[in-house]
Each structure stands twice: as structure tokens, then as C-alpha cells.
PDB file of N, CA, C and O in Angstrom, chain B, residues numbered from 101:
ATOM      1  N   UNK B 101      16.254  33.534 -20.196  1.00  0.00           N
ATOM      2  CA  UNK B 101      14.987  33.197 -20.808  1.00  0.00           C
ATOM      3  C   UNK B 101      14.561  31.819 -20.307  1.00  0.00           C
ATOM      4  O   UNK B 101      15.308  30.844 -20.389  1.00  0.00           O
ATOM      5  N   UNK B 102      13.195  31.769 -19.727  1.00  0.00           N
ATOM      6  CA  UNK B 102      12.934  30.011 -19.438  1.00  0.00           C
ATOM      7  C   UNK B 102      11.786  29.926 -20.410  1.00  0.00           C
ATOM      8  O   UNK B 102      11.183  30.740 -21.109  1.00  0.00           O
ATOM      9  N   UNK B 103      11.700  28.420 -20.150  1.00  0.00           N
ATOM     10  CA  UNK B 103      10.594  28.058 -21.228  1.00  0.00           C
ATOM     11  C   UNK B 103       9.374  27.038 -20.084  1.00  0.00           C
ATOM     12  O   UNK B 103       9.804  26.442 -19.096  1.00  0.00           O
ATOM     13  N   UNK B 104       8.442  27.028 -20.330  1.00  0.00           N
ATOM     14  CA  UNK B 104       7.360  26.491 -19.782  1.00  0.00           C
ATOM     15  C   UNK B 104       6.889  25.302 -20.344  1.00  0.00           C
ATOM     16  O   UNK B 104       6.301  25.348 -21.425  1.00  0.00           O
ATOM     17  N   UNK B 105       7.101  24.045 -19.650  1.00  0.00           N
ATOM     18  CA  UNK B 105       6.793  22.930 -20.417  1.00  0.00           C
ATOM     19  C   UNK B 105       5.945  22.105 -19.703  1.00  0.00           C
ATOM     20  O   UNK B 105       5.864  22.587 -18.574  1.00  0.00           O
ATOM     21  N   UNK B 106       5.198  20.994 -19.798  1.00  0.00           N
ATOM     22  CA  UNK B 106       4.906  20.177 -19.197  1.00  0.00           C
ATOM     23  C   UNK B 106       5.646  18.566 -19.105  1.00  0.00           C
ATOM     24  O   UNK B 106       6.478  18.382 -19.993  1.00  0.00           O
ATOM     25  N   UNK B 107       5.537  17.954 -18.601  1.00  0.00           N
ATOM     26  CA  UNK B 107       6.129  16.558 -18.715  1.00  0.00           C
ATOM     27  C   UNK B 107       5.565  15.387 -17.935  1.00  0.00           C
ATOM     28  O   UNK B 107       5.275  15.375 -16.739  1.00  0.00           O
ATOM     29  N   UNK B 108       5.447  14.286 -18.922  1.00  0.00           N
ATOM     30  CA  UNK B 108       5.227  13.018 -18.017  1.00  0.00           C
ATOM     31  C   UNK B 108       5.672  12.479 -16.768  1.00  0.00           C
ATOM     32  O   UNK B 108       6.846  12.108 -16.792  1.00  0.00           O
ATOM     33  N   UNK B 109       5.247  12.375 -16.008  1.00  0.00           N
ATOM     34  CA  UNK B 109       5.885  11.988 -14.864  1.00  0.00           C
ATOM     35  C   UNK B 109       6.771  10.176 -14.999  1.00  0.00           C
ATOM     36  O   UNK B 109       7.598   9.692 -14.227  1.00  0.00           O
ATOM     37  N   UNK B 110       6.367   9.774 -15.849  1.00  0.00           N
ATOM     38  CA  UNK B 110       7.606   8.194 -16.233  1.00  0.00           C
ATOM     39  C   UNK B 110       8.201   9.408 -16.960  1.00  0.00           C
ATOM     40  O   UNK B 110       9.186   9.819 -16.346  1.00  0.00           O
ATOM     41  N   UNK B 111       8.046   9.813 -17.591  1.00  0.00           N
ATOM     42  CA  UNK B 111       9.617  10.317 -18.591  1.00  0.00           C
ATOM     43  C   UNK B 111      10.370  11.169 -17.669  1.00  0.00           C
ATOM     44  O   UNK B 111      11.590  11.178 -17.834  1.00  0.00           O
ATOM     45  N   UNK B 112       9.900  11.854 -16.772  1.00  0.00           N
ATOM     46  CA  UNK B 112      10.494  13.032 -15.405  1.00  0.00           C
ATOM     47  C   UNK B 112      11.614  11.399 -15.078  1.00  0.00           C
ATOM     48  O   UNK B 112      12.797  11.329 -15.413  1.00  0.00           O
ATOM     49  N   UNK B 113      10.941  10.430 -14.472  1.00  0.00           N
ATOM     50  CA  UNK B 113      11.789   9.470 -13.636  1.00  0.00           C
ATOM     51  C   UNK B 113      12.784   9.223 -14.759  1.00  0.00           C
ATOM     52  O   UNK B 113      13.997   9.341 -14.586  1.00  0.00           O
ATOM     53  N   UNK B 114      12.284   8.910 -15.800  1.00  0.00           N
ATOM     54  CA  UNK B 114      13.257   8.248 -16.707  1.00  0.00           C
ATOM     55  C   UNK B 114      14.776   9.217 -16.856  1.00  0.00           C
ATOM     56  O   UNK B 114      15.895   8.703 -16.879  1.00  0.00           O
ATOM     57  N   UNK B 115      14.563  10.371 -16.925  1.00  0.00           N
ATOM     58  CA  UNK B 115      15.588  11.008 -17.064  1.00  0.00           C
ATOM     59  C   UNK B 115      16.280  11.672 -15.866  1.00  0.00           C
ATOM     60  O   UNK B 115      17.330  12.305 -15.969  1.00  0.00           O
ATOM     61  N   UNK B 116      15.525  11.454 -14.579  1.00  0.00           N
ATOM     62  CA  UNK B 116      16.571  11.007 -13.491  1.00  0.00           C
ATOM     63  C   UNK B 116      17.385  10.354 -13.530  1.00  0.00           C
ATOM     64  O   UNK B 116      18.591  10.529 -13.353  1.00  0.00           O
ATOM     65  N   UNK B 117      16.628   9.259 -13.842  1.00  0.00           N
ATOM     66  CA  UNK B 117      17.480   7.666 -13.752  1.00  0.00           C
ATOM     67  C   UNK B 117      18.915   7.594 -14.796  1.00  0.00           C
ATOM     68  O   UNK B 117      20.025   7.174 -14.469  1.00  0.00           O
ATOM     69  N   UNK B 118      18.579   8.030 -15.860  1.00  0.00           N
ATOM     70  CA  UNK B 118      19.528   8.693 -16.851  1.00  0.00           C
ATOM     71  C   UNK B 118      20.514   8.963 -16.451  1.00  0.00           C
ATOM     72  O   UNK B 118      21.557   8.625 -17.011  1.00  0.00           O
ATOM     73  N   UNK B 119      20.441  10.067 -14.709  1.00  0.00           N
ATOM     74  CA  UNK B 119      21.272  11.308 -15.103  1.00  0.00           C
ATOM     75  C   UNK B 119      21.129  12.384 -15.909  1.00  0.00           C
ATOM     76  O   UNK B 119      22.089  13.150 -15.830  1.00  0.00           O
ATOM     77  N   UNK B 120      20.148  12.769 -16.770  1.00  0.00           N
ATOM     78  CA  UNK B 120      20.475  13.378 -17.567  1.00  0.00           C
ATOM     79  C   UNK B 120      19.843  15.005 -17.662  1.00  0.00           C
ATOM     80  O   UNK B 120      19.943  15.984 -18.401  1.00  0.00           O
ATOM     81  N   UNK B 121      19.120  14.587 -16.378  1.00  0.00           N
ATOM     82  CA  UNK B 121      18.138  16.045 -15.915  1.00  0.00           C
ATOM     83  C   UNK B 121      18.774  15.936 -14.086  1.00  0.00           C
ATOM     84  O   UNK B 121      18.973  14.849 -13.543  1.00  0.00           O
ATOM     85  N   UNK B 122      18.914  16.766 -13.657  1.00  0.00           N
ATOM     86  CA  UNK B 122      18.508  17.151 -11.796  1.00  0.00           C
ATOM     87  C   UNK B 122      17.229  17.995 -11.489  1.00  0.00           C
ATOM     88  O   UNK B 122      16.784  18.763 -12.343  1.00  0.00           O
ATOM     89  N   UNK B 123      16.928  17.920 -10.862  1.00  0.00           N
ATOM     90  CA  UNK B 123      15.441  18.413  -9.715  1.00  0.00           C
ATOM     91  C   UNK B 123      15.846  19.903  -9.964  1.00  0.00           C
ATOM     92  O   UNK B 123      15.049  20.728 -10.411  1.00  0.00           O
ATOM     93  N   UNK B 124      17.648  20.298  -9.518  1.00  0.00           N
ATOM     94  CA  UNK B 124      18.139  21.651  -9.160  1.00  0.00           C
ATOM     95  C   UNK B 124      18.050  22.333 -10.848  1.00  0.00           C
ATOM     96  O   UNK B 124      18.087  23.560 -10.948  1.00  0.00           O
ATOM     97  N   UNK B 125      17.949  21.592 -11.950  1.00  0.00           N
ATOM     98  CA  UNK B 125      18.169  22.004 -13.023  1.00  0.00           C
ATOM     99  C   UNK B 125      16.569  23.149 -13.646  1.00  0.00           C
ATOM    100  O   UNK B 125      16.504  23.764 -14.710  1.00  0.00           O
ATOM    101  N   UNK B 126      15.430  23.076 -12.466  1.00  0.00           N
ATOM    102  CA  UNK B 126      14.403  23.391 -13.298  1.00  0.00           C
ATOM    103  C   UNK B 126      13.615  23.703 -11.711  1.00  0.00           C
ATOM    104  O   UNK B 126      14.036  23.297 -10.628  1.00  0.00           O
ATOM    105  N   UNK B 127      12.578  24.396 -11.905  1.00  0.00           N
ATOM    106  CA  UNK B 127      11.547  24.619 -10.646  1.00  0.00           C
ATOM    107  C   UNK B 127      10.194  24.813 -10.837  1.00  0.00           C
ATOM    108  O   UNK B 127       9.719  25.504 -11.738  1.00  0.00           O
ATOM    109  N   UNK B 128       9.590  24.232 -10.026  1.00  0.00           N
ATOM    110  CA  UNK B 128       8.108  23.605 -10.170  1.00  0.00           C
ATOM    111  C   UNK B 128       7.629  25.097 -10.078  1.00  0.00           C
ATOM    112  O   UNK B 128       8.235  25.930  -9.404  1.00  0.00           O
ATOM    113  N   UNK B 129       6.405  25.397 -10.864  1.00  0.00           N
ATOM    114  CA  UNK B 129       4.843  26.282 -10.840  1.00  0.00           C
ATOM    115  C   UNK B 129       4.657  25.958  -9.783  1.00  0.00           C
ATOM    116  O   UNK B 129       5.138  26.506  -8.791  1.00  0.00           O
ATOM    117  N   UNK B 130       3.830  24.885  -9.790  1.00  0.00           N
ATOM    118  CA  UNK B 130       2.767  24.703  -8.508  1.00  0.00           C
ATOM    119  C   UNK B 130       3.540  23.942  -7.331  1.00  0.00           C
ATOM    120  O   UNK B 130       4.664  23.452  -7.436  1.00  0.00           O
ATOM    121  N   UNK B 131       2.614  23.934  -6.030  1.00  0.00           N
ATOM    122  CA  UNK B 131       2.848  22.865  -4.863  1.00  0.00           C
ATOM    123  C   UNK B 131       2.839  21.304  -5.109  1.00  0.00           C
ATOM    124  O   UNK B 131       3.485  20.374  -4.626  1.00  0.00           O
ATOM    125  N   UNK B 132       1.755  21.410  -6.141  1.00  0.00           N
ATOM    126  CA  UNK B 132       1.479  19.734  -6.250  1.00  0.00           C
ATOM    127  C   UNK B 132       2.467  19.353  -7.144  1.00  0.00           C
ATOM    128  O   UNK B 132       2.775  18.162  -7.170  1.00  0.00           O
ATOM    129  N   UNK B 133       3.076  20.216  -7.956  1.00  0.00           N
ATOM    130  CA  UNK B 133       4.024  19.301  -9.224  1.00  0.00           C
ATOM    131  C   UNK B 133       5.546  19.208  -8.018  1.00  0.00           C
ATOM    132  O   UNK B 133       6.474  18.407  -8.127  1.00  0.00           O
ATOM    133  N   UNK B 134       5.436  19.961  -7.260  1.00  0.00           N
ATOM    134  CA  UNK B 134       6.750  20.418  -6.689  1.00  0.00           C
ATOM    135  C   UNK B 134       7.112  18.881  -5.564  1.00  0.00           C
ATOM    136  O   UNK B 134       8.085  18.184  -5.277  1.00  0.00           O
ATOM    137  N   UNK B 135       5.840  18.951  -5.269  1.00  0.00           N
ATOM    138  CA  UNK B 135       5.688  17.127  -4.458  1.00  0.00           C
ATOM    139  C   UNK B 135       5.732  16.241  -5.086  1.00  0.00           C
ATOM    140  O   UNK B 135       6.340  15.282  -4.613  1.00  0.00           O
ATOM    141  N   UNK B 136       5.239  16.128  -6.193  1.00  0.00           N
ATOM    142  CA  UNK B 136       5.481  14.900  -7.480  1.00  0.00           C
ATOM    143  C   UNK B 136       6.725  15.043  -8.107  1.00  0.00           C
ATOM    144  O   UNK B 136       7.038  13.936  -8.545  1.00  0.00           O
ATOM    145  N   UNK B 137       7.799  16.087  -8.422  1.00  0.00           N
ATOM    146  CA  UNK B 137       8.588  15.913  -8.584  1.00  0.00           C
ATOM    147  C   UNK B 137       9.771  15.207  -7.658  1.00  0.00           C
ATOM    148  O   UNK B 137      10.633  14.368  -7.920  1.00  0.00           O
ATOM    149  N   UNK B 138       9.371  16.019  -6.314  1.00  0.00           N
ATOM    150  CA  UNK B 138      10.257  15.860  -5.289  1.00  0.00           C
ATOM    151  C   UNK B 138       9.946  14.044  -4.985  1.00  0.00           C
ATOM    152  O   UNK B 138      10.966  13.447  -4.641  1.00  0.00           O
ATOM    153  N   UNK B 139       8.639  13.160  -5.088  1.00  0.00           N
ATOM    154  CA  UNK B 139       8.934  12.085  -5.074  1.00  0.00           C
ATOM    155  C   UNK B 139       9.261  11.301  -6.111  1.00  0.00           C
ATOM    156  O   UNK B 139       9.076  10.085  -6.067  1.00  0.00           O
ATOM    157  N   UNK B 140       9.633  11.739  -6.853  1.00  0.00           N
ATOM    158  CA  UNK B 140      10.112  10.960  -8.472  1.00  0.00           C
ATOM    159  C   UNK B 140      11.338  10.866  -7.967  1.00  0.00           C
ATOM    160  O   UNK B 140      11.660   9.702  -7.728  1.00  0.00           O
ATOM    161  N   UNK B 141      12.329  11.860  -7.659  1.00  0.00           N
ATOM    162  CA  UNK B 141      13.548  12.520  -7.501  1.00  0.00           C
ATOM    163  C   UNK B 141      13.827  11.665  -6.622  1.00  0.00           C
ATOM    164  O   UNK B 141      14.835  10.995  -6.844  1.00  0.00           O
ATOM    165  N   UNK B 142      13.299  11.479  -5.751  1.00  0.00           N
ATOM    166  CA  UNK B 142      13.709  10.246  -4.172  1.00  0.00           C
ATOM    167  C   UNK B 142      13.395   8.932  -4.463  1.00  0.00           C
ATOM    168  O   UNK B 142      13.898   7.970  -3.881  1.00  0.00           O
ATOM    169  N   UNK B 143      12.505   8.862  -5.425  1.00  0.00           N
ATOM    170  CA  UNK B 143      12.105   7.539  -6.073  1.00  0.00           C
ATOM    171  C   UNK B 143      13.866   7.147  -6.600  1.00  0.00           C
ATOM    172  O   UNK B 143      14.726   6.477  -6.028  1.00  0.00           O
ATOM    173  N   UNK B 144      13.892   7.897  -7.921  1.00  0.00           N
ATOM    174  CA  UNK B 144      15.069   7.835  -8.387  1.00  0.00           C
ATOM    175  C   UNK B 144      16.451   7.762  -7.979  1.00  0.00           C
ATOM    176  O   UNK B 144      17.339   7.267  -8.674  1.00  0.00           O
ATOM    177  N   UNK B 145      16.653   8.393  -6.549  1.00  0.00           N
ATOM    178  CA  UNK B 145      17.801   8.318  -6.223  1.00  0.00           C
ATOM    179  C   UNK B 145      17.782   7.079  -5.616  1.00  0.00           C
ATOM    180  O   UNK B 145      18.620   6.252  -5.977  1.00  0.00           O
ATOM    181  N   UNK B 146      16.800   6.734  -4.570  1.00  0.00           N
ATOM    182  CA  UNK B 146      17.301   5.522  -4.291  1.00  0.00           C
ATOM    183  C   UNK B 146      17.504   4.007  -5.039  1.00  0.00           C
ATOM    184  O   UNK B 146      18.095   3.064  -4.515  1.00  0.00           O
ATOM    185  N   UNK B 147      16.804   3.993  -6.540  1.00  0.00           N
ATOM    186  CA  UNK B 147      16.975   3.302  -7.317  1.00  0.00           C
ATOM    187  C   UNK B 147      18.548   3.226  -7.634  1.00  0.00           C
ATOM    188  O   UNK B 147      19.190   2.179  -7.722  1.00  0.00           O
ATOM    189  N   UNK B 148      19.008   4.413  -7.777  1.00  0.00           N
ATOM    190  CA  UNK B 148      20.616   4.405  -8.270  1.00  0.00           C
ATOM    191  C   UNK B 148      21.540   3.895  -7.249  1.00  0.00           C
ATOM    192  O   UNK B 148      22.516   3.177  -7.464  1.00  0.00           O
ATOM    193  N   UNK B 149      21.110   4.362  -6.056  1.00  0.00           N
ATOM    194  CA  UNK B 149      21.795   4.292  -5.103  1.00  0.00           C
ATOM    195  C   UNK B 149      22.105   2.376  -4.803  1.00  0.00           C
ATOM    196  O   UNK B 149      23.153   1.738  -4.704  1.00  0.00           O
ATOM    197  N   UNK B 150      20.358   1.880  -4.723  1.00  0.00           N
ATOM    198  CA  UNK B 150      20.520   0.923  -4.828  1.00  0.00           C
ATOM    199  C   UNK B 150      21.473  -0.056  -5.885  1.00  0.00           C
ATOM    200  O   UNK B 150      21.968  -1.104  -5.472  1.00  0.00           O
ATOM    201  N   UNK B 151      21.615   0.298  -6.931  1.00  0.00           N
ATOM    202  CA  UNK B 151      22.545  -0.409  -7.767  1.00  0.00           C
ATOM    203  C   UNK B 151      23.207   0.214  -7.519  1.00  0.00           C
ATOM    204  O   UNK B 151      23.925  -0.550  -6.873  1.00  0.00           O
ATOM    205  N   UNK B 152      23.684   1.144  -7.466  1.00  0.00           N
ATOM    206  CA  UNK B 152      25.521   1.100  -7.106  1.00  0.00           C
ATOM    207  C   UNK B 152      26.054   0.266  -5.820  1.00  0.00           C
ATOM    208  O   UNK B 152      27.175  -0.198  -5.610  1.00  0.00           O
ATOM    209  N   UNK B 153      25.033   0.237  -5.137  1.00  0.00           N
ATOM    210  CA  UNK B 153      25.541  -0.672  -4.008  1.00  0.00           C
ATOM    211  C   UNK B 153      25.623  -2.127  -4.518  1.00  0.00           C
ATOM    212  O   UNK B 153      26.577  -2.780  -4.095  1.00  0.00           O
ATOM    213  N   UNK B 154      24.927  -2.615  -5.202  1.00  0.00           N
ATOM    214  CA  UNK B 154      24.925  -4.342  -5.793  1.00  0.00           C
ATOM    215  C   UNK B 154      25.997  -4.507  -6.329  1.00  0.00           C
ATOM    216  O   UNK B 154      26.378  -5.661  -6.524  1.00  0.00           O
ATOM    217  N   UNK B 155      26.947  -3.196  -6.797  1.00  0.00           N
ATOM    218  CA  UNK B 155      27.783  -3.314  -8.102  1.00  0.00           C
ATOM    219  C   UNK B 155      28.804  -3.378  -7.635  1.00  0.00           C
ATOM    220  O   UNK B 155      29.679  -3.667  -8.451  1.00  0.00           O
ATOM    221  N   UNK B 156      29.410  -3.115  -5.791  1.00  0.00           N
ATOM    222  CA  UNK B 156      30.638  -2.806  -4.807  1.00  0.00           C
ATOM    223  C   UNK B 156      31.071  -3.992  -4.862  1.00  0.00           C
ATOM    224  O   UNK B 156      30.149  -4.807  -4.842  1.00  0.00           O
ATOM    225  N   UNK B 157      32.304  -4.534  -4.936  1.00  0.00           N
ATOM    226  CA  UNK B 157      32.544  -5.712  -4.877  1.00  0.00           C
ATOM    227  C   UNK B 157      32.843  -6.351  -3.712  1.00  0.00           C
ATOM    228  O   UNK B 157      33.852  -5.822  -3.246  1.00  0.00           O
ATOM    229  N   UNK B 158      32.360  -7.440  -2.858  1.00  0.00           N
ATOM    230  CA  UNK B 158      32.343  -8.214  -1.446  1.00  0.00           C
ATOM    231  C   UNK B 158      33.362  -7.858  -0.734  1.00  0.00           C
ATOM    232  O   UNK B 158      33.287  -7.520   0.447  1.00  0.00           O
ATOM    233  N   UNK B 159      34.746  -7.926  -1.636  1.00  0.00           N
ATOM    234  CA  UNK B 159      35.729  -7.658  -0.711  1.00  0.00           C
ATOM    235  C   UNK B 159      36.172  -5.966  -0.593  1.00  0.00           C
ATOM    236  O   UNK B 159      37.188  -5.508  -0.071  1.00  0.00           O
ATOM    237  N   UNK B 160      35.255  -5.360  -1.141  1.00  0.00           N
ATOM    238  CA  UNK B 160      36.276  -3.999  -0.866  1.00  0.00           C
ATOM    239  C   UNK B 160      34.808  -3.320  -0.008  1.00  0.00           C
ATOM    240  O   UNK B 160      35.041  -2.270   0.592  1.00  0.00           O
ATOM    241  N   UNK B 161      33.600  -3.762   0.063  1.00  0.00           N
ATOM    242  CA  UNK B 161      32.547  -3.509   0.989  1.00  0.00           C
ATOM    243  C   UNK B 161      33.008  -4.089   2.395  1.00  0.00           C
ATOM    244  O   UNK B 161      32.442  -3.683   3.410  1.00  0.00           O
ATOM    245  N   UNK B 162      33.909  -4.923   2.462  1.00  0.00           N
ATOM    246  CA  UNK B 162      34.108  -5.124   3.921  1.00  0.00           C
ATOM    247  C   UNK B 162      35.380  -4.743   4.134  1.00  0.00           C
ATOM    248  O   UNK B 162      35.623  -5.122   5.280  1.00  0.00           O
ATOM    249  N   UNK B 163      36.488  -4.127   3.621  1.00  0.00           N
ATOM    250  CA  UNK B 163      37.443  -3.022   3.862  1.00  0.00           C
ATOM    251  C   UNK B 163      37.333  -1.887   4.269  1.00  0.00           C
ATOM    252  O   UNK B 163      38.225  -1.184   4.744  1.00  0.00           O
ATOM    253  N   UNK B 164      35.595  -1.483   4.018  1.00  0.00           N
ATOM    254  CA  UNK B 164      34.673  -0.054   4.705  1.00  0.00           C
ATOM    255  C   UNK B 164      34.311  -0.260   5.859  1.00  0.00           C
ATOM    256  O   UNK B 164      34.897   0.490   6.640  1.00  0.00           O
ATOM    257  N   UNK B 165      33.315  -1.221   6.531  1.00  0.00           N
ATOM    258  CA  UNK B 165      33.216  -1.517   7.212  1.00  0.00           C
ATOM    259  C   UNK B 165      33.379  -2.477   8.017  1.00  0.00           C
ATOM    260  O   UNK B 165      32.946  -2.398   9.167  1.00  0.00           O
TER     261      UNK B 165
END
């Protein structure tokens, strides 16, 4: 059974950012929500991505490379 909802696009990011939703968890109606999602989603990852990288500590970032 699915359900049909709409959603804010800050609250879509917000619960990227969370974790607490994925992109794979749900699928767009239209083309245009499917592009607005898909850039929330890339918005979002690289936000995370970015802090997890701030959070590596000096010396074990240069034990990688």
C-alpha cells in the first residue's frame, strides 16, 4: 500500500540531513519533483560528507594519504 503525500522541500533536506529518510526510500510522480528531489539529495550529501571530513582527525587523514 503507498500513500501520496506532498512535502516541503526544507523539510525533504532536513530529513536527509537527519538521516532519517533516503531518496531510495520513496519515488517521485513527476519529472520536476524527481529533479528537486534529486538536488536536495546531492545538496545533502555533500553537506554530510563535508562534516565528516572536518571531524577526521589530522593525524589519521595523513596515514590515508
Amino acid at each position: 500500500m503507498s500513500i501520496q503525500i506532498e512535502i516541503d522541500k526544507e523539510k525533504l533536506m532536513e530529513l536527509f540531513e537527519l538521516g532519517v529518510l533516503c531518496a531510495a526510500d520513496f519515488r517521485c510522480l513527476t519529472a520536476e519533483s524527481k529533479q528537486t528531489v534529486s538536488k536536495v539529495c546531492l545538496t545533502s550529501c555533500s553537506k554530510r560528507l563535508q562534516t565528516a571530513a572536518a571531524t577526521i582527525p589530522i593525524s589519521i587523514h595523513k596515514q590515508t594519504h
